[in-house]
Amino acid sequence: FHFIFGLQPDFGGKPFSFLHYMAVKSALSVHPGAKAFLYYEHEPQGIYWEVAKSCLETVQIKAPREIFGRPLKHVAHQTDVLRLQILHDKGGIYLDLDTITTRGFATLLRHSCVMARQGYGETDRGMCNAVILSEARHPFIAAWLEEFRHFRSGGADEFWDEHAVVVPQRLMDTGNYPVTVLEPEAFFIPSYDTFGIADMFIDEREYPDSHCHHLWESQSWHLASRINERNVAVLQNTYCKIARGHVGEDTAVFQRLREAEMRESV
């Protein structure tokens, strides 16, 4: 598994949280023996990072600031490039850190490259790059990287998600690449709209076709950031129902770390 975090010194106002810890913990819990790598420029801090770090191999990197001479001005676009470079070089499963793994990816490993459609209706602009499975040096990933020769976004503009969502769809539509395309239910349902966020963080739903859930952090942070190792056991929503099965003995570790923080602050 490959994760990316901390390409900005302020972490985009979203410090390493229970949500991020759980992305790593759930992926490894469902896949015993798997390895997880987290790539960062600025190292996170806090109790969730300390616990997550114990089951990760951390890799400090320099975030790409340009590709093919074209500037990558926004951290989201730096991450877009970095994930493809990692998958191209190493292969594996890339997951955004705002994911939680449910039944996992074992049944998908016979495919050389796997993605899923982003959604339905208004939420469907193409593929979503928050979850990608790929062999190393896969021709689709190589072609996707080559498309960045035409990268033209300056940040939050009309081309914002062109190379994350639209370009991979366009490449798949050519029929030239062996990519397995799944329905949104595999990774991306519930969606990022108001109803989808409520289905994950307020109500309790069942999603039997999910391999993992993307949690759409930009839209859900006001709810997701409130969840921790103490209230996950009692809150009745879809996310907590999944997450509390993975915390296990880490609850005691969090407690010790919190007590240590309190002693140091006195």
mmCIF file of C-alpha atoms in Angstrom:
data_model
loop_
_atom_site.group_PDB
_atom_site.id
_atom_site.type_symbol
_atom_site.label_atom_id
_atom_site.label_comp_id
_atom_site.label_asym_id
_atom_site.label_seq_id
_atom_site.Cartn_x
_atom_site.Cartn_y
_atom_site.Cartn_z
ATOM 1 C CA PHE A 1 0.000 0.000 0.000
ATOM 2 C CA HIS A 2 1.152 3.537 -0.787
ATOM 3 C CA PHE A 3 -0.086 6.633 1.068
ATOM 4 C CA ILE A 4 0.906 10.298 0.688
ATOM 5 C CA PHE A 5 0.647 13.012 3.341
ATOM 6 C CA GLY A 6 2.359 16.182 4.488
ATOM 7 C CA LEU A 7 3.342 17.838 1.237
ATOM 8 C CA GLN A 8 2.501 21.188 2.890
ATOM 9 C CA PRO A 9 4.024 22.407 6.164
ATOM 10 C CA ASP A 10 0.557 23.234 7.549
ATOM 11 C CA PHE A 11 -0.984 19.979 6.205
ATOM 12 C CA GLY A 12 -3.687 21.995 4.491
ATOM 13 C CA GLY A 13 -5.277 22.741 7.872
ATOM 14 C CA LYS A 14 -6.005 19.036 8.387
ATOM 15 C CA PRO A 15 -3.435 17.516 10.762
ATOM 16 C CA PHE A 16 -2.869 13.774 10.934
ATOM 17 C CA SER A 17 -6.060 12.542 12.554
ATOM 18 C CA PHE A 18 -7.906 9.397 13.580
ATOM 19 C CA LEU A 19 -9.304 9.359 10.032
ATOM 20 C CA HIS A 20 -5.801 9.130 8.566
ATOM 21 C CA TYR A 21 -4.610 6.562 11.099
ATOM 22 C CA MET A 22 -7.646 4.428 10.275
ATOM 23 C CA ALA A 23 -6.888 4.505 6.534
ATOM 24 C CA VAL A 24 -3.609 2.748 7.256
ATOM 25 C CA LYS A 25 -4.883 0.517 10.048
ATOM 26 C CA SER A 26 -7.936 -0.775 8.174
ATOM 27 C CA ALA A 27 -5.922 -1.558 5.015
ATOM 28 C CA LEU A 28 -3.371 -3.572 6.981
ATOM 29 C CA SER A 29 -5.964 -5.248 9.199
ATOM 30 C CA VAL A 30 -7.806 -6.612 6.189
ATOM 31 C CA HIS A 31 -4.553 -7.702 4.477
ATOM 32 C CA PRO A 32 -2.345 -9.426 7.080
ATOM 33 C CA GLY A 33 1.291 -9.413 6.047
ATOM 34 C CA ALA A 34 0.970 -6.499 3.646
ATOM 35 C CA LYS A 35 3.427 -3.598 3.756
ATOM 36 C CA ALA A 36 2.435 0.049 3.854
ATOM 37 C CA PHE A 37 4.564 3.018 2.824
ATOM 38 C CA LEU A 38 3.784 6.640 3.626
ATOM 39 C CA TYR A 39 5.545 9.347 1.614
ATOM 40 C CA TYR A 40 5.841 12.800 3.152
ATOM 41 C CA GLU A 41 7.796 16.009 2.832
ATOM 42 C CA HIS A 42 6.812 17.423 6.221
ATOM 43 C CA GLU A 43 6.498 14.819 8.963
ATOM 44 C CA PRO A 44 3.185 14.816 10.869
ATOM 45 C CA GLN A 45 2.970 14.879 14.651
ATOM 46 C CA GLY A 46 0.549 13.736 17.324
ATOM 47 C CA ILE A 47 -0.674 10.507 18.856
ATOM 48 C CA TYR A 48 -2.360 9.215 15.711
ATOM 49 C CA TRP A 49 0.851 9.626 13.778
ATOM 50 C CA GLU A 50 2.865 7.886 16.491
ATOM 51 C CA VAL A 51 0.610 4.838 16.372
ATOM 52 C CA ALA A 52 0.299 4.742 12.580
ATOM 53 C CA LYS A 53 4.057 5.153 12.167
ATOM 54 C CA SER A 54 4.669 1.918 14.066
ATOM 55 C CA CYS A 55 3.103 -0.097 11.238
ATOM 56 C CA LEU A 56 4.397 1.996 8.316
ATOM 57 C CA GLU A 57 7.597 2.386 6.394
ATOM 58 C CA THR A 58 8.031 6.148 6.146
ATOM 59 C CA VAL A 59 9.689 7.749 3.137
ATOM 60 C CA GLN A 60 10.631 11.420 3.199
ATOM 61 C CA ILE A 61 10.501 12.935 -0.270
ATOM 62 C CA LYS A 62 10.477 16.290 -2.015
ATOM 63 C CA ALA A 63 7.094 16.987 -3.569
ATOM 64 C CA PRO A 64 7.252 17.518 -7.335
ATOM 65 C CA ARG A 65 6.923 21.216 -8.203
ATOM 66 C CA GLU A 66 6.815 20.692 -11.950
ATOM 67 C CA ILE A 67 6.464 17.996 -14.590
ATOM 68 C CA PHE A 68 7.706 18.285 -18.165
ATOM 69 C CA GLY A 69 8.435 21.934 -17.398
ATOM 70 C CA ARG A 70 4.862 22.655 -16.369
ATOM 71 C CA PRO A 71 4.433 24.033 -12.832
ATOM 72 C CA LEU A 72 2.396 22.144 -10.237
ATOM 73 C CA LYS A 73 1.171 25.052 -8.137
ATOM 74 C CA HIS A 74 -1.369 23.216 -5.981
ATOM 75 C CA VAL A 75 -0.603 20.425 -3.532
ATOM 76 C CA ALA A 76 -3.425 18.327 -5.008
ATOM 77 C CA HIS A 77 -1.677 18.329 -8.382
ATOM 78 C CA GLN A 78 1.670 17.519 -6.788
ATOM 79 C CA THR A 79 -0.019 14.512 -5.180
ATOM 80 C CA ASP A 80 -1.641 13.545 -8.499
ATOM 81 C CA VAL A 81 1.786 13.266 -10.104
ATOM 82 C CA LEU A 82 3.536 11.662 -7.148
ATOM 83 C CA ARG A 83 1.042 8.781 -6.832
ATOM 84 C CA LEU A 84 1.478 7.876 -10.506
ATOM 85 C CA GLN A 85 5.265 8.038 -10.261
ATOM 86 C CA ILE A 86 5.215 5.725 -7.232
ATOM 87 C CA LEU A 87 2.880 3.221 -8.870
ATOM 88 C CA HIS A 88 4.849 3.280 -12.102
ATOM 89 C CA ASP A 89 8.123 2.599 -10.288
ATOM 90 C CA LYS A 90 6.951 0.193 -7.574
ATOM 91 C CA GLY A 91 3.458 -1.080 -8.325
ATOM 92 C CA GLY A 92 0.957 -1.801 -5.562
ATOM 93 C CA ILE A 93 -2.203 -0.219 -4.235
ATOM 94 C CA TYR A 94 -2.431 3.548 -3.869
ATOM 95 C CA LEU A 95 -4.987 4.812 -1.357
ATOM 96 C CA ASP A 96 -5.790 8.374 -0.378
ATOM 97 C CA LEU A 97 -5.506 8.833 3.370
ATOM 98 C CA ASP A 98 -9.210 9.649 3.554
ATOM 99 C CA THR A 99 -10.228 6.072 2.861
ATOM 100 C CA ILE A 100 -11.312 3.149 4.992
ATOM 101 C CA THR A 101 -10.938 -0.432 3.787
ATOM 102 C CA THR A 102 -13.875 -2.805 4.134
ATOM 103 C CA ARG A 103 -13.568 -6.215 2.465
ATOM 104 C CA GLY A 104 -10.302 -5.335 0.780
ATOM 105 C CA PHE A 105 -8.610 -5.961 -2.535
ATOM 106 C CA ALA A 106 -7.548 -9.619 -2.606
ATOM 107 C CA THR A 107 -10.063 -10.556 -5.302
ATOM 108 C CA LEU A 108 -8.756 -7.753 -7.537
ATOM 109 C CA LEU A 109 -5.089 -8.696 -7.510
ATOM 110 C CA ARG A 110 -5.411 -10.923 -10.584
ATOM 111 C CA HIS A 111 -5.892 -7.776 -12.666
ATOM 112 C CA SER A 112 -2.902 -5.751 -13.861
ATOM 113 C CA CYS A 113 -4.547 -2.365 -13.244
ATOM 114 C CA VAL A 114 -7.814 -1.461 -11.521
ATOM 115 C CA MET A 115 -9.755 1.778 -11.146
ATOM 116 C CA ALA A 116 -13.382 2.694 -10.528
ATOM 117 C CA ARG A 117 -15.748 5.287 -11.901
ATOM 118 C CA GLN A 118 -16.185 8.320 -9.704
ATOM 119 C CA GLY A 119 -19.969 8.224 -9.355
ATOM 120 C CA TYR A 120 -23.324 8.508 -11.056
ATOM 121 C CA GLY A 121 -25.102 11.448 -12.658
ATOM 122 C CA GLU A 122 -23.668 14.780 -11.596
ATOM 123 C CA THR A 123 -20.924 13.115 -9.548
ATOM 124 C CA ASP A 124 -19.616 11.173 -12.567
ATOM 125 C CA ARG A 125 -16.905 13.068 -14.452
ATOM 126 C CA GLY A 126 -14.811 9.995 -15.178
ATOM 127 C CA MET A 127 -12.406 7.880 -13.168
ATOM 128 C CA CYS A 128 -11.294 8.791 -9.639
ATOM 129 C CA ASN A 129 -7.610 8.526 -8.734
ATOM 130 C CA ALA A 130 -8.147 8.188 -4.963
ATOM 131 C CA VAL A 131 -7.797 4.390 -5.280
ATOM 132 C CA ILE A 132 -5.576 2.752 -7.913
ATOM 133 C CA LEU A 133 -4.231 -0.801 -8.130
ATOM 134 C CA SER A 134 -1.440 -1.328 -10.632
ATOM 135 C CA GLU A 135 1.505 -3.458 -11.563
ATOM 136 C CA ALA A 136 4.815 -1.618 -11.869
ATOM 137 C CA ARG A 137 5.479 -0.014 -15.265
ATOM 138 C CA HIS A 138 1.950 -0.592 -16.443
ATOM 139 C CA PRO A 139 1.403 1.019 -19.884
ATOM 140 C CA PHE A 140 -1.730 2.821 -18.701
ATOM 141 C CA ILE A 141 0.092 4.519 -15.820
ATOM 142 C CA ALA A 142 2.959 5.418 -18.158
ATOM 143 C CA ALA A 143 0.541 6.929 -20.694
ATOM 144 C CA TRP A 144 -1.259 8.837 -17.940
ATOM 145 C CA LEU A 145 2.005 10.383 -16.801
ATOM 146 C CA GLU A 146 2.818 11.327 -20.392
ATOM 147 C CA GLU A 147 -0.462 13.252 -20.579
ATOM 148 C CA PHE A 148 0.948 15.681 -18.014
ATOM 149 C CA ARG A 149 2.925 17.188 -20.882
ATOM 150 C CA HIS A 150 -0.361 18.991 -21.538
ATOM 151 C CA PHE A 151 -1.114 19.893 -17.905
ATOM 152 C CA ARG A 152 -2.719 23.336 -17.738
ATOM 153 C CA SER A 153 -4.304 23.903 -14.310
ATOM 154 C CA GLY A 154 -3.095 26.803 -12.218
ATOM 155 C CA GLY A 155 -4.942 25.665 -9.102
ATOM 156 C CA ALA A 156 -8.651 25.734 -8.313
ATOM 157 C CA ASP A 157 -9.790 26.486 -11.857
ATOM 158 C CA GLU A 158 -11.818 24.900 -14.662
ATOM 159 C CA PHE A 159 -9.034 22.351 -15.269
ATOM 160 C CA TRP A 160 -8.765 21.414 -11.573
ATOM 161 C CA ASP A 161 -9.498 17.684 -11.895
ATOM 162 C CA GLU A 162 -8.732 17.231 -15.579
ATOM 163 C CA HIS A 163 -5.697 14.989 -15.081
ATOM 164 C CA ALA A 164 -7.140 13.200 -12.048
ATOM 165 C CA VAL A 165 -10.537 12.281 -13.492
ATOM 166 C CA VAL A 166 -11.041 13.236 -17.141
ATOM 167 C CA VAL A 167 -7.691 12.183 -18.620
ATOM 168 C CA PRO A 168 -7.754 8.602 -17.272
ATOM 169 C CA GLN A 169 -11.291 8.223 -18.643
ATOM 170 C CA ARG A 170 -10.160 9.494 -22.026
ATOM 171 C CA LEU A 171 -7.249 7.035 -22.091
ATOM 172 C CA MET A 172 -9.522 4.140 -21.164
ATOM 173 C CA ASP A 173 -11.967 5.095 -23.884
ATOM 174 C CA THR A 174 -9.276 4.449 -26.488
ATOM 175 C CA GLY A 175 -9.381 0.737 -25.639
ATOM 176 C CA ASN A 176 -5.581 0.580 -25.858
ATOM 177 C CA TYR A 177 -4.866 -0.279 -22.224
ATOM 178 C CA PRO A 178 -5.637 -3.356 -20.089
ATOM 179 C CA VAL A 179 -7.465 -1.658 -17.236
ATOM 180 C CA THR A 180 -10.259 -3.220 -15.187
ATOM 181 C CA VAL A 181 -12.942 -0.583 -14.547
ATOM 182 C CA LEU A 182 -15.269 -1.095 -11.578
ATOM 183 C CA GLU A 183 -18.560 0.542 -10.726
ATOM 184 C CA PRO A 184 -18.528 3.375 -8.143
ATOM 185 C CA GLU A 185 -19.814 1.023 -5.417
ATOM 186 C CA ALA A 186 -16.385 -0.624 -5.292
ATOM 187 C CA PHE A 187 -14.564 2.422 -3.871
ATOM 188 C CA PHE A 188 -16.587 5.641 -4.122
ATOM 189 C CA ILE A 189 -20.080 5.126 -2.721
ATOM 190 C CA PRO A 190 -21.452 6.923 -0.771
ATOM 191 C CA SER A 191 -20.656 9.961 -2.869
ATOM 192 C CA TYR A 192 -19.307 13.399 -1.977
ATOM 193 C CA ASP A 193 -22.678 15.167 -2.060
ATOM 194 C CA THR A 194 -24.574 16.126 1.094
ATOM 195 C CA PHE A 195 -26.607 12.931 1.107
ATOM 196 C CA GLY A 196 -23.526 10.754 0.675
ATOM 197 C CA ILE A 197 -21.656 12.447 3.518
ATOM 198 C CA ALA A 198 -24.695 11.939 5.762
ATOM 199 C CA ASP A 199 -24.872 8.264 4.773
ATOM 200 C CA MET A 200 -21.292 7.787 5.952
ATOM 201 C CA PHE A 201 -21.016 10.013 9.021
ATOM 202 C CA ILE A 202 -24.547 10.490 10.368
ATOM 203 C CA ASP A 203 -26.632 7.490 9.356
ATOM 204 C CA GLU A 204 -25.776 3.802 9.433
ATOM 205 C CA ARG A 205 -25.896 2.052 6.052
ATOM 206 C CA GLU A 206 -24.717 -1.205 4.539
ATOM 207 C CA TYR A 207 -22.536 -1.371 1.410
ATOM 208 C CA PRO A 208 -21.940 -5.035 0.621
ATOM 209 C CA ASP A 209 -20.237 -4.312 -2.719
ATOM 210 C CA SER A 210 -17.533 -2.037 -1.312
ATOM 211 C CA HIS A 211 -13.846 -2.921 -1.198
ATOM 212 C CA CYS A 212 -13.168 0.394 0.535
ATOM 213 C CA HIS A 213 -14.803 3.783 0.951
ATOM 214 C CA HIS A 214 -13.359 7.105 -0.127
ATOM 215 C CA LEU A 215 -14.437 9.601 2.530
ATOM 216 C CA TRP A 216 -14.245 12.844 0.513
ATOM 217 C CA GLU A 217 -12.322 14.678 3.230
ATOM 218 C CA SER A 218 -12.785 18.127 1.705
ATOM 219 C CA GLN A 219 -16.548 17.787 2.060
ATOM 220 C CA SER A 220 -16.696 15.668 5.241
ATOM 221 C CA TRP A 221 -13.965 17.125 7.476
ATOM 222 C CA HIS A 222 -16.448 18.997 9.690
ATOM 223 C CA LEU A 223 -17.837 15.597 10.729
ATOM 224 C CA ALA A 224 -14.905 13.242 10.202
ATOM 225 C CA SER A 225 -12.441 15.307 12.269
ATOM 226 C CA ARG A 226 -14.603 14.868 15.381
ATOM 227 C CA ILE A 227 -14.185 11.089 15.445
ATOM 228 C CA ASN A 228 -11.514 9.635 17.718
ATOM 229 C CA GLU A 229 -10.571 6.378 19.418
ATOM 230 C CA ARG A 230 -12.889 7.177 22.339
ATOM 231 C CA ASN A 231 -16.159 8.036 20.625
ATOM 232 C CA VAL A 232 -15.787 5.612 17.683
ATOM 233 C CA ALA A 233 -17.103 2.860 19.954
ATOM 234 C CA VAL A 234 -20.386 4.628 20.672
ATOM 235 C CA LEU A 235 -21.253 6.765 17.632
ATOM 236 C CA GLN A 236 -23.819 5.055 15.427
ATOM 237 C CA ASN A 237 -22.900 5.728 11.822
ATOM 238 C CA THR A 238 -21.513 3.823 8.873
ATOM 239 C CA TYR A 239 -17.924 4.952 9.361
ATOM 240 C CA CYS A 240 -17.732 4.149 13.053
ATOM 241 C CA LYS A 241 -19.317 0.753 12.555
ATOM 242 C CA ILE A 242 -16.478 -0.132 10.167
ATOM 243 C CA ALA A 243 -13.678 1.600 12.075
ATOM 244 C CA ARG A 244 -14.258 0.259 15.566
ATOM 245 C CA GLY A 245 -13.544 -3.270 14.369
ATOM 246 C CA HIS A 246 -9.977 -2.225 13.514
ATOM 247 C CA VAL A 247 -8.883 -0.189 16.563
ATOM 248 C CA GLY A 248 -8.316 -3.175 18.863
ATOM 249 C CA GLU A 249 -5.400 -2.875 21.280
ATOM 250 C CA ASP A 250 -4.463 0.527 19.901
ATOM 251 C CA THR A 251 -7.075 2.040 22.232
ATOM 252 C CA ALA A 252 -4.782 1.327 25.173
ATOM 253 C CA VAL A 253 -1.800 2.759 23.292
ATOM 254 C CA PHE A 254 -3.695 5.978 22.599
ATOM 255 C CA GLN A 255 -4.602 6.228 26.273
ATOM 256 C CA ARG A 256 -0.956 5.917 27.340
ATOM 257 C CA LEU A 257 0.104 8.540 24.818
ATOM 258 C CA ARG A 258 -2.604 10.936 25.975
ATOM 259 C CA GLU A 259 -1.554 10.470 29.592
ATOM 260 C CA ALA A 260 2.061 11.117 28.649
ATOM 261 C CA GLU A 261 1.044 14.322 26.846
ATOM 262 C CA MET A 262 -0.838 15.491 29.927
ATOM 263 C CA ARG A 263 2.160 14.834 32.201
ATOM 264 C CA GLU A 264 4.434 16.770 29.884
ATOM 265 C CA SER A 265 2.060 19.726 29.794
ATOM 266 C CA VAL A 266 1.883 20.045 33.605
#
